[in-house]
Short mmCIF file of C-alpha atoms in Angstrom, two decimals:
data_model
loop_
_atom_site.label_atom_id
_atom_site.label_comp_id
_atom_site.label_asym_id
_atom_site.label_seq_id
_atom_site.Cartn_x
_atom_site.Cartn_y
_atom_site.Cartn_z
CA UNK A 27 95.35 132.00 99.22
CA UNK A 28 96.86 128.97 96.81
CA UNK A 29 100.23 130.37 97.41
CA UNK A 30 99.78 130.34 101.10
CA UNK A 31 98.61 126.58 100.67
CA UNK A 32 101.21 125.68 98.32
CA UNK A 33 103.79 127.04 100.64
CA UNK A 34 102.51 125.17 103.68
CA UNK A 35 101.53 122.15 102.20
CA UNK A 36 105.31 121.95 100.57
CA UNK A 37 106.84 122.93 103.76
CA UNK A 38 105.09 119.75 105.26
CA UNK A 39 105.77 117.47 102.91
CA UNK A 40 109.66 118.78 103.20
CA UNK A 41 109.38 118.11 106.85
CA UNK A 42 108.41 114.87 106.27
CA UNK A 43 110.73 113.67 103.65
CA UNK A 44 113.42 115.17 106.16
CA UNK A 45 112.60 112.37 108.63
CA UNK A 46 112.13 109.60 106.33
CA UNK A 47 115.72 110.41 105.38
CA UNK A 48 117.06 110.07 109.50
CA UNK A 49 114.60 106.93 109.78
CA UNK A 50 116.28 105.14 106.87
CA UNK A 51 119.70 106.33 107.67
CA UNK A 52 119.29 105.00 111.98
CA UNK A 53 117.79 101.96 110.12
CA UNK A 54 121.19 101.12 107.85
CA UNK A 55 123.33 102.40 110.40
CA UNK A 56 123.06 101.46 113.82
CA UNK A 57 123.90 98.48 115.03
CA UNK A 58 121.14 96.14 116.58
CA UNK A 59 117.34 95.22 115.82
CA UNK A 60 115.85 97.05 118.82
CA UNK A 61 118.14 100.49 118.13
CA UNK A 62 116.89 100.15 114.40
CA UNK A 63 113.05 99.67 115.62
CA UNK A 64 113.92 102.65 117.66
CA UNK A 65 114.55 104.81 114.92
CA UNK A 66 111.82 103.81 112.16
CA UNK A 67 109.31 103.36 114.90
CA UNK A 68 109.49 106.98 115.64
CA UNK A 69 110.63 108.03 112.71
CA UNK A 70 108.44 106.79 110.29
CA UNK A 71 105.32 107.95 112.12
CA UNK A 72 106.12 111.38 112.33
CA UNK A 73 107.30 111.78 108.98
CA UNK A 74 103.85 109.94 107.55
CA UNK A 75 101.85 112.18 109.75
CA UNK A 76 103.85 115.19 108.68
CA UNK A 77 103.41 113.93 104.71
CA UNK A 78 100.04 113.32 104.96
CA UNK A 79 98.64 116.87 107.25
CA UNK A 80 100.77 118.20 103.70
CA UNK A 81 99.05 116.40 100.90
CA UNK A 82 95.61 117.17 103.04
CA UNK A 83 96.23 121.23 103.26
CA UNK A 84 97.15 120.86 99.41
CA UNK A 85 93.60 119.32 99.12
CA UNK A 86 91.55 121.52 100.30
CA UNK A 87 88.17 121.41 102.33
CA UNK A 88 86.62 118.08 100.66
CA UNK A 89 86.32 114.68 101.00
CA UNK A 90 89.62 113.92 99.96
CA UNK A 91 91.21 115.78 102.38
CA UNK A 92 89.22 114.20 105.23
CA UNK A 93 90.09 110.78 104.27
CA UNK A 94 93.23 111.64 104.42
CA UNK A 95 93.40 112.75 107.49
CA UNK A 96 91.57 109.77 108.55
CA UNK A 97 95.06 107.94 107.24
CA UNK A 98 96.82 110.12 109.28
CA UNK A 99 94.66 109.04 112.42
CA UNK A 100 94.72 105.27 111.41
CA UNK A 101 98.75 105.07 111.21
CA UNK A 102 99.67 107.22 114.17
CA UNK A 103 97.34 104.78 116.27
CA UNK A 104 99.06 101.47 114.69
CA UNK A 105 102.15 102.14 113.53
CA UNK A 106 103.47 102.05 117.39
CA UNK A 107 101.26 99.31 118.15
CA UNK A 108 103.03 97.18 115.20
CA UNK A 109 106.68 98.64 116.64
CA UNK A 110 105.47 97.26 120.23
CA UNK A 111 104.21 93.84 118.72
CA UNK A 112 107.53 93.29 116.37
CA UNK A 113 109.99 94.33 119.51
CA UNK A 114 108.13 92.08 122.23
CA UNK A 115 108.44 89.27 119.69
CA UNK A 116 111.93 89.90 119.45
CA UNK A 117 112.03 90.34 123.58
CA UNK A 118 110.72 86.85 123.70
CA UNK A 119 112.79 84.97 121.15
CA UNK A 120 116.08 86.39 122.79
CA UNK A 121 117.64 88.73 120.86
CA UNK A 122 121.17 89.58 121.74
CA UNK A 123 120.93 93.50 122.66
CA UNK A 124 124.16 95.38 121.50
CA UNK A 125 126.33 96.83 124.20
CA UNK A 126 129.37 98.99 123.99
CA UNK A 127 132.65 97.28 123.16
CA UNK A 128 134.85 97.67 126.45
CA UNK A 129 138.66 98.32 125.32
CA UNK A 130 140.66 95.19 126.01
CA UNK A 131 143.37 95.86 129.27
CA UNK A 132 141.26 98.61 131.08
CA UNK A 133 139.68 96.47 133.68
CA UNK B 5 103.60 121.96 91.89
CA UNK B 6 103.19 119.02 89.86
CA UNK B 7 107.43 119.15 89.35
CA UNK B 8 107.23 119.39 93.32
CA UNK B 9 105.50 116.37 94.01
CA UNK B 10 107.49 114.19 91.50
CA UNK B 11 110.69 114.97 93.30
CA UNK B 12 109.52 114.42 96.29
CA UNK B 13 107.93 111.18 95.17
CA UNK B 14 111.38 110.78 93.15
CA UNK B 15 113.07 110.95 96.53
CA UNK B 16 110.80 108.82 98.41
CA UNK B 17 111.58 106.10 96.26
CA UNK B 18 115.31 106.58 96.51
CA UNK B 19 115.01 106.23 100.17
CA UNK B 20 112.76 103.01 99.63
CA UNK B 21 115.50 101.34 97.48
CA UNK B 22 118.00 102.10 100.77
CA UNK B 23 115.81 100.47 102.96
CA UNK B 24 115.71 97.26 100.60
CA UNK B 25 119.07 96.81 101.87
CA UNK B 26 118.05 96.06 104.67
CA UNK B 27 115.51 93.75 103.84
CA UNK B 28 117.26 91.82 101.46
CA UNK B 29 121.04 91.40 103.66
CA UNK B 30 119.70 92.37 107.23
CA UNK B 31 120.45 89.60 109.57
CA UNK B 32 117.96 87.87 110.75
CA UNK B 33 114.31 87.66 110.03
CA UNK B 34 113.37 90.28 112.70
CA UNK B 35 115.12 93.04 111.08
CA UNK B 36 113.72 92.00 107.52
CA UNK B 37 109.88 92.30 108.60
CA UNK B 38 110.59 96.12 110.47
CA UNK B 39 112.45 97.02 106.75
CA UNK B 40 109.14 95.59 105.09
CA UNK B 41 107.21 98.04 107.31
CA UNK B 42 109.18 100.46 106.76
CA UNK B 43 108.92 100.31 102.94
CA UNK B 44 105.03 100.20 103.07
CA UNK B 45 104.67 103.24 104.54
CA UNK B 46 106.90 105.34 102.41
CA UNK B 47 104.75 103.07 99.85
CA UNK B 48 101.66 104.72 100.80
CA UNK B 49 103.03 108.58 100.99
CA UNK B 50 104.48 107.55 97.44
CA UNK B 51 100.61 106.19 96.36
CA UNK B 52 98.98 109.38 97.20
CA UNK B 53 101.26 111.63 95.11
CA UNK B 54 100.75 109.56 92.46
CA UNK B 55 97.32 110.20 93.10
CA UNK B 56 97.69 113.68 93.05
CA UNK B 57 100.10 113.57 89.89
CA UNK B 58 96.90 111.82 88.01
CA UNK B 59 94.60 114.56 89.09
CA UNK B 60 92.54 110.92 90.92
CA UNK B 61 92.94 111.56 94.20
CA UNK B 62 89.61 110.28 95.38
CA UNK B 63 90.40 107.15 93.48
CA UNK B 64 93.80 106.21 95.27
CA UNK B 65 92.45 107.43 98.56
CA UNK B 66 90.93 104.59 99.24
CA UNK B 67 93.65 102.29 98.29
CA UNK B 68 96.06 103.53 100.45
CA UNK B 69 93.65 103.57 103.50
CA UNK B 70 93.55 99.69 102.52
CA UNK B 71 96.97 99.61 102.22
CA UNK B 72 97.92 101.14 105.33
CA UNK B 73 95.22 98.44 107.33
CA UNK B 74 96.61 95.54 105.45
CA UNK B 75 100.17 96.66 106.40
CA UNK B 76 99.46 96.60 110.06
CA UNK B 77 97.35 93.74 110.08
CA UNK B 78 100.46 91.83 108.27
CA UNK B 79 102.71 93.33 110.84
CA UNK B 80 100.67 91.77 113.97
CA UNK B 81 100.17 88.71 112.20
CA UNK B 82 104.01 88.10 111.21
CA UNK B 83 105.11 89.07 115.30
CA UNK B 84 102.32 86.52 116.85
CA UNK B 85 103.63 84.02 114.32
CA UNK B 86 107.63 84.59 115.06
CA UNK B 87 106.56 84.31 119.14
CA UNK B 88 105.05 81.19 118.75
CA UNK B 89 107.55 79.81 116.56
CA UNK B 90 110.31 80.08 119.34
CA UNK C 5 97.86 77.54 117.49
CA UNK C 6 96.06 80.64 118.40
CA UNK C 7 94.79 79.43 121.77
CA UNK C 8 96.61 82.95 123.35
CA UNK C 9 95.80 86.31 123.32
CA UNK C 10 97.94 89.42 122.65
CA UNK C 11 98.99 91.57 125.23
CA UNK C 12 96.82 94.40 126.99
CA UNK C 13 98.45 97.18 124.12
CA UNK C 14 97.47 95.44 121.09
CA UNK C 15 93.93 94.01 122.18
CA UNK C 16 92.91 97.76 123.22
CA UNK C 17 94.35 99.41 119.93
CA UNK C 18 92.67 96.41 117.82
CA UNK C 19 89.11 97.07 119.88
CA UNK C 20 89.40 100.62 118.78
CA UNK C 21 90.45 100.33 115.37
CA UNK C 22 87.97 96.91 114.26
CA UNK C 23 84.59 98.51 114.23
CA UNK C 24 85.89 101.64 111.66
CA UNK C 25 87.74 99.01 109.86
CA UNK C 26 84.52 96.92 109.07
CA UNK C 27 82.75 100.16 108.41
CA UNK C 28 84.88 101.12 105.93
CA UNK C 29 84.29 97.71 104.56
CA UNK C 30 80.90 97.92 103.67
CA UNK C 31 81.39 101.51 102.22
CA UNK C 32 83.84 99.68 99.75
CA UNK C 33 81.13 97.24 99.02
CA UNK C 34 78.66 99.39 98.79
CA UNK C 35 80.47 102.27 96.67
CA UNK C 36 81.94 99.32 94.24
CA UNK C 37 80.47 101.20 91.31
CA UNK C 38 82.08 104.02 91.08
CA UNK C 39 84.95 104.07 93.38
CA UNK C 40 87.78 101.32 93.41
CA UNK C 41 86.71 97.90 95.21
CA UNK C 42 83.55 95.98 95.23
CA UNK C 43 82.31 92.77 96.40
CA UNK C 44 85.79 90.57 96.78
CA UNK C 45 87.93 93.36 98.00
CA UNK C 46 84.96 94.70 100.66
CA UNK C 47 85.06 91.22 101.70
CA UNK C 48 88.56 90.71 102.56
CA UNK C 49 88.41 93.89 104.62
CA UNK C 50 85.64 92.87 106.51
CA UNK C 51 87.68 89.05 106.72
CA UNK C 52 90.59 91.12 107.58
CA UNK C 53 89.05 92.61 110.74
CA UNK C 54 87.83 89.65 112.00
CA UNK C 55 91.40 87.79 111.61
CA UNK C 56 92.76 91.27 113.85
CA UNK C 57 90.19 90.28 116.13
CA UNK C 58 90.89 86.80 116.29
CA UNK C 59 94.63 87.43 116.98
CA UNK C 60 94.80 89.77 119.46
CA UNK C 61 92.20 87.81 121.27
CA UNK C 62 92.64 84.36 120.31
CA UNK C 63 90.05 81.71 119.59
CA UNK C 64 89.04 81.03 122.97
CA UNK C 65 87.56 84.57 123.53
CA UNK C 66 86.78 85.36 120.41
CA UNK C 67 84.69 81.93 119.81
CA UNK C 68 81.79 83.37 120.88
CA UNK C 69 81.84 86.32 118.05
CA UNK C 70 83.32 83.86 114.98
CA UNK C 71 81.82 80.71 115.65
CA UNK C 72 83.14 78.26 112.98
CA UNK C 73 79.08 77.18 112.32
CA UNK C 74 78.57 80.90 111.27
CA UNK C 75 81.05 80.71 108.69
CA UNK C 76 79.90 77.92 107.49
CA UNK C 77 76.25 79.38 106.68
CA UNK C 78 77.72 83.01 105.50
CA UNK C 79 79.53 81.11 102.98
CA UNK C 80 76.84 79.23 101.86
CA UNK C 81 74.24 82.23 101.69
CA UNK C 82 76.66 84.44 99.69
CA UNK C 83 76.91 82.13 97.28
CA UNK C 84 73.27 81.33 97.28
CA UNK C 85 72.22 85.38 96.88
CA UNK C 86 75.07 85.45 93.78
CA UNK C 87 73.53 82.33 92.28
CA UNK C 88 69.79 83.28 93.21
CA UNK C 89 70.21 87.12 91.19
CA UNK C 90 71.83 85.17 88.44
CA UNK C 91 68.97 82.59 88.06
CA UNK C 92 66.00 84.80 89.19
CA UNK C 93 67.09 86.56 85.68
CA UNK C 94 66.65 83.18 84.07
CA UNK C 95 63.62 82.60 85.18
CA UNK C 96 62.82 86.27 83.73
CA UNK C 97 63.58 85.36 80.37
CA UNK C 98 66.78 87.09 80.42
CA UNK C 99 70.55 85.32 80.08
CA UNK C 100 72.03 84.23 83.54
CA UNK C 101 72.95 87.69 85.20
CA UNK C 102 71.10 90.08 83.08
CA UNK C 103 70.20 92.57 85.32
CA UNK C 104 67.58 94.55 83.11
CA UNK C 105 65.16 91.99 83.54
CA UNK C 106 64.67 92.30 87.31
CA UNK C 107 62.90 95.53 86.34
CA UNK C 108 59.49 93.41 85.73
CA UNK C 109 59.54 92.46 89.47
CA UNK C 110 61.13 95.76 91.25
CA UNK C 111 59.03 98.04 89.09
CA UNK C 112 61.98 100.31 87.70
CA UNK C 113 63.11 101.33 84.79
CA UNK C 114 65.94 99.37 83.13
CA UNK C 115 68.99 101.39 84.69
CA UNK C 116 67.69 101.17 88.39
CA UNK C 117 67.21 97.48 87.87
CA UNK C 118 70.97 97.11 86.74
CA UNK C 119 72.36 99.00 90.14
CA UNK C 120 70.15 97.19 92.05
CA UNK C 121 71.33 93.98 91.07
CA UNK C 122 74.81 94.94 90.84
CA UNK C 123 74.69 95.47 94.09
CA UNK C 124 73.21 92.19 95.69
CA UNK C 125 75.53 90.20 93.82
CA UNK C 126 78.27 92.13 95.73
CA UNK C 127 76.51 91.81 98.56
CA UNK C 128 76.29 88.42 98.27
CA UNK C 129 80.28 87.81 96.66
CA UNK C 130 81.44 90.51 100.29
CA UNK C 131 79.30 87.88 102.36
CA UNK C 132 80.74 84.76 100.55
CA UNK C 133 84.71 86.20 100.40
CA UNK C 134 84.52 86.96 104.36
CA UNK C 135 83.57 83.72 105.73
CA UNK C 136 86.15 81.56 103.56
CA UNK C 137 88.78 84.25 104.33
CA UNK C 138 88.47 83.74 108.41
CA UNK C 139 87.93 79.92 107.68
CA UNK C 140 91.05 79.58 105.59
CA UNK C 141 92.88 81.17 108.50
CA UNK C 142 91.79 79.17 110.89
CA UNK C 143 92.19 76.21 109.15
CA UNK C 144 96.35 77.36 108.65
CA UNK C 145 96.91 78.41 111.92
CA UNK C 146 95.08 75.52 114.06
CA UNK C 147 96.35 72.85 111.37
CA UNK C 148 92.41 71.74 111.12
CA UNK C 149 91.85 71.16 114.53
CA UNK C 150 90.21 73.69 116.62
CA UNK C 151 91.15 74.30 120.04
CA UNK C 152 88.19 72.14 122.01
CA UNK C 153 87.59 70.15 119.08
CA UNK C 154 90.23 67.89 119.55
CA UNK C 155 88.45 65.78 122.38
CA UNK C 156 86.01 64.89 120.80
CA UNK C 157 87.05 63.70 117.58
CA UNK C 158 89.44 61.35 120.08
CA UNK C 159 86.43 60.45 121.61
CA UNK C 160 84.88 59.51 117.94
CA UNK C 161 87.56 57.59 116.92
CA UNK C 162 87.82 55.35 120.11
CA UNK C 163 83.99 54.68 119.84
CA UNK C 164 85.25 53.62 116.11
#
């Protein structure tokens, strides 16, 4: 039974430290704010939910583990809602959105 | 398991210290505050391991659920304050 | 200013979230003995919540849940019911904040007494911590003048 949870509970929090690693590499690479809000907005929740339904199956059936699902709760309500408050602000002050360069000649 | 959860944490960190790029040449101040909260939630994954590393978990529980709150509330705060300022 | 409100997302996420968020507030302040927190940090969760609310509604509809008169007299009590425990142990022939000697008046032995007045201090610092953290932010973001205050202290200094 504590391999089983070991097993799953490391296979979770591999799963999560997988998408971490794409949110910070969309945020470094691409090329304008609302792209990179794309990428750790979705990103980043996933990957905490993922980490935390991990650390919680490691836990066990206790308080601990409830709390921590709690966490997992809390963030997957407000991490989009502070993505959607960050971009609109951006919206509004008139950030220049990237488009594709068009090759110079071809009309 | 404990060797486990130090690499991961290990790793965690590494990516945190890749997003501080961002925050520190990003331009612009929009792209700074979405690196911040980016960093404070690999912050709080990061919190609870050490938790678990300390045998404490109860303990840093509830700091990370504060953490977490305080991270959102800081993210609605800075966006009302950068639309008003325009 | 914070005359505005936030859009329809963020006021119906914040409406969800505020009422667990003061909850868990006063389980930090009243689990400060054994668990990390107490009285300051339970207060600036419960501050916290009411500075979410106050944003994603702004102060015209959310007046009528912070008034500014409220936070005024939270402030004051909080202080009061810190300073009261400390001097009600004076009067008890104790040193200021000596719990031990409220056990004459709450008939319990020494330890009880100690809890007990552990905990209305915190009480009383949670109560104190919450009201100066909402009135510090208003004071920042309205630059000292509330929204509907302004007329009349024009009014006051024309009489003047």
């Amino acid at each position: 039974m504590e391999t089983i949870q070991n097993i799953l509970a490391g296979l979770f929090l591999l799963g999560g430290c997988f998408f971490f690693a794409t949110a910070t590499v969309g945020l470094l690479r691409f090329p304008d704010f609302f792209t990179r809000l794309h990428a750790t907005g979705k990103g980043d929740t996933l990957a905490v939910t993922l980490c935390l339904i991990g650390l919680a199956i490691h836990s066990g059936l206790n308080m601990t583990s409830v709390k921590i699902l709690l966490i997992a709760v809390f963030m997957f309500l407000a991490q989009p809602t502070s993505t959607h408050a960050i971009s609109r602000a951006g919206v509004r002050c008139g950030l220049e959105i990237w488009r594709k360069k068009e090759k110079e000649g071809n009309p | 398991m404990q060797t486990f959860f130090l690499a991961v944490a290990l790793g965690i960190c590494f990516l945190v210290f890749l997003v501080l790029y961002r925050v520190v040449y990003g331009p612009g101040v929009f792209n700074r505050v979405a690196a911040i909260s980016a960093v404070g939630t690999k912050t709080l994954i990061i919190l609870l391991i050490v938790g678990f590393l300390y045998q404490r978990v109860d303990m840093f529980v509830d700091i990370s659920i504060v953490y977490a709150l305080l991270n959102f509330i800081g993210c609605v705060a800075v966006a009302k304050y950068l639309e008003m300022e325009r | 200013m914070i005359y505005r409100g936030e859009d329809i997302i963020i006021r119906t996420i914040s409406r969800m979230l505020i009422p667990f968020i003061q909850l868990y507030g006063l389980y930090v302040i009243m689990h400060g003995h054994y668990s990390p927190g107490g009285g300051f940090q339970g207060g600036v969760i419960l501050g916290a919540s009411l500075i979410l609310l106050l944003l994603a509604y702004g102060y015209q509809d959310a007046k009528s849940r912070v008034p500014e008169k409220l936070l005024t007299v939270f402030s004051g009590v909080g202080v009061f019911i810190y300073a009261g425990t400390g001097f009600l142990c004076l009067v008890l022939l104790g040193n200021f904040l000596d719990y031990a000697m409220l056990a004459k008046i709450l008939h319990t032995d020494a330890a009880h007494a100690r809890s007990l007045g552990i905990l209305s201090v915190e009480i009383g610092v949670g109560m104190a911590v919450m009201a100066v953290m909402v009135s510090i932010f208003l004071d920042i973001s309205t630059g000292g003048v509330l929204p509907g205050e302004e007329e009349e202290k024009q009014k006051t200094a024309e009489e003047a």
